[in-house]
Amino acid sequence: MPESRGYPRRRSSAKHEAIIESAIELADVEGYALTTIEKVAAHAGVGKATIYRWWKSRAELYTEVYQELVPLEELGRNTGNPRKDLTDLLKAVFRHYRQTPAGKILAGLISDSQLQASARDALKNNLVAGRKPLLLDILETARRDGSLEQGADTILIADALTGLIWRYLLVEPDSLKDDMAERMVAALVFRGTP
Amino acid sequence: MPESRGYPRRRSSAKHEAIIESAIELADVEGYALTTIEKVAAHAGVGKATIYRWWKSRAELYTEVYQELVPLEELGRNTGNPRKDLTDLLKAVFRHYRQTPAGKILAGLISDSQLQASARDALKNNLVAGRKPLLLDILETARRDGSLEQGADTILIADALTGLIWRYLLVEPDSLKDDMAERMVAALVFRGTP
Amino acid sequence: MPESRGYPRRRSSAKHEAIIESAIELADVEGYALTTIEKVAAHAGVGKATIYRWWKSRAELYTEVYQELVPLEELGRNTGNPRKDLTDLLKAVFRHYRQTPAGKILAGLISDSQLQASARDALKNNLVAGRKPLLLDILETARRDGSLEQGADTILIADALTGLIWRYLLVEPDSLKDDMAERMVAALVFRGTP
Amino acid sequence: MPESRGYPRRRSSAKHEAIIESAIELADVEGYALTTIEKVAAHAGVGKATIYRWWKSRAELYTEVYQELVPLEELGRNTGNPRKDLTDLLKAVFRHYRQTPAGKILAGLISDSQLQASARDALKNNLVAGRKPLLLDILETARRDGSLEQGADTILIADALTGLIWRYLLVEPDSLKDDMAERMVAALVFRGTP
DNA sequence: TGGTAATCGAGACGGTACGTCCCGTCTTAAG
DNA sequence: CTTAAGACGGGACGTACCGTCTCGATTACCA
């Protein structure tokens, strides 16, 4: 109904983009915790109701922001070398965390997920469910080509990589650097130096 | 007895216990997110100020609660069999998460840690710093007795175990069962079925 | 209608009235001292913030209440007989003090004025500054028509009348009856029985 | 009981005096409104309970302080010239208000008197009842010697002087200077320049 | 092109909890 | 046995956002 006629196509709306950009900037400058819907609305020159019209909660808004800041397409590349692919993927993620507020935002989303059921769903169904296959694909390729043993618990390994990233993001966010990507791959997946 | 630091500052251990117990019960019944300082005070029959007198924040209070619910002493046992010790430790932790609100509380503390700097410190300096050695000790023993290769990155493996637990606690808390302990140990540490 | 100052700031006149009425009732029933903003809000079915949005303090709210309970227009009437006008004015004021909580409220405002600078200003700039001219006008008329001597210090006489009312209001509120009005006029202004 | 033996005679107690002096100093420096029992106790190096043992409330404590700062004996002097005696009395009072925190304290006591019944009693029974005779005596002398007409309402005139002082103390404390004493006497009592 | 309905910004609103302050009473340990 | 120090329950403070709502002003479509 809001899409059809009364209001222009949503994704192209200037308002919509102003909100997203304000959300990014405020998360960057003030941090996720201090970024309230109220402030985003004021910063974007938009009524609060306009935000609530499109997103049920701060978590939902920032889930979309995260997807925009760390787009799936920029992470995966299948070169046939799983170890390299995986390491590159992690490095790309960490780079986004350094260059954008995406890291803070993910940490904030994890925090929000414990405060509201809807936020937990947003995290689980979008970010987790949407990105886990990326890791699994690489790990499966590795198992198929023999660089990972047949019986490897790829799901758990994938979750462990995510868990490690979250853990560092939550308490030691500065540790997510390139060499950490190498260490993670070496310790959790392929065991040993390349 | 614990409150005799010097002369002037005393505290009623009865109140102290009433507060801790109320905190546990409310976290259990209502969940961490809905448990406000105000409710804990009311439930314990105590003024809010009495809580703020002894704990700077909800996070600090619940850090103490967590330590009480999952005491270090009940987790570690050195039997000379690192694989068994590690699996048992994880099982013991998961059991506490099933039988007490400790799991919810840890998830809540992680959430709080993103909202206030002091909460992050409480988490980092008490829970993380206090419990990591338990894992590291076992892993080092394993490396010494050869069940883990010489070059193993024990720190990262320990953090990965923690990260995995956190990840599940945060988005799939029901998955932390005994067999998950086995899978974790097999996938991240000793590689393969026992 | 009164709330259309520009476009953005509107206010619900229904709420506004509910607050004023609650304030009057509570002052009447519980007394000014026990009437907290919190109680007024609860009684009016309004959030505390709504009160603080429109009045900076309890004193400011009750200054408005006082003006409503003892409206200037009901006090002054120029009949050409200053002695009668003055006596009538005092009687009218005392009647309001008997029939409404206005007396208690003025005493409370005087009390508040010693607790907060803003309350002192509210009292001084609104009630005092707004009502003193009423007395002065009558006294000046009296001086002009000779019923008061040329050199009379009308300002001081006006302030003495106010001071006397305040003094009785503060420590012997029941003494403010009709005959007291006569006595005041006789003793402070026109000297002697009519 | 506290006088007889267990504790040394009250008026000479060092503690007692430390409390009074702290009360004076704090009223002077911070103002009456900000001077809490808590602060007086801390400043005097005394437990709060010690203060409550001797005075039921802040108002009762400060009633004693006021009596000490503006002792009756320093005000009255019967020289046989009522007009001069009265003017001198007012000047002496105003001087105390300028040189000590007595003025602030009286204003504070008036304020407190609207907050607690016991404070109203303290004000009424001690300060008002104790000092009114001073004025009345002078006014009666004046009436007897003919400088005030026979029918003068001396009670009301006395109360008007008090009321005027209170009124200025409460909203324009700086106006209480020597010439104001002259004006008051001329306007309210003896009518006309000396 | 003027009328009209949808949509918007601004922010008022009830509500909840925050963390602080001080009250007047009570408890503890030192002297 | 009295005292200081201050812990205690209680109540109100004034503030911040929440998510919903109301109001005119603005817009954009249609007749």
mmCIF file of C-alpha atoms (C1' of nucleotides) in Angstrom, chain B residues 7 10 36-39 48 52, chain E residues 17-20 27-30:
data_model
loop_
_atom_site.group_PDB
_atom_site.id
_atom_site.type_symbol
_atom_site.label_atom_id
_atom_site.label_comp_id
_atom_site.label_asym_id
_atom_site.label_seq_id
_atom_site.Cartn_x
_atom_site.Cartn_y
_atom_site.Cartn_z
ATOM 1 C CA TYR B 7 35.933 0.497 60.394
ATOM 2 C CA ARG B 10 29.988 -1.892 57.036
ATOM 3 C CA THR B 36 15.566 -3.446 36.593
ATOM 4 C CA ILE B 37 17.419 -2.257 39.647
ATOM 5 C CA GLU B 38 14.110 -0.866 40.810
ATOM 6 C CA LYS B 39 12.479 -4.284 40.716
ATOM 7 C CA LYS B 48 17.408 1.494 45.528
ATOM 8 C CA TYR B 52 23.743 1.554 44.228
ATOM 9 C "C1'" DA E 17 13.321 3.494 34.741
ATOM 10 C "C1'" DC E 18 17.132 5.945 35.553
ATOM 11 C "C1'" DG E 19 20.664 7.469 39.237
ATOM 12 C "C1'" DT E 20 20.703 10.990 43.030
ATOM 13 C "C1'" DT E 27 23.268 -0.599 63.604
ATOM 14 C "C1'" DT E 28 27.920 -1.275 64.515
ATOM 15 C "C1'" DA E 29 32.462 -0.892 66.490
ATOM 16 C "C1'" DA E 30 35.669 2.213 68.724
#
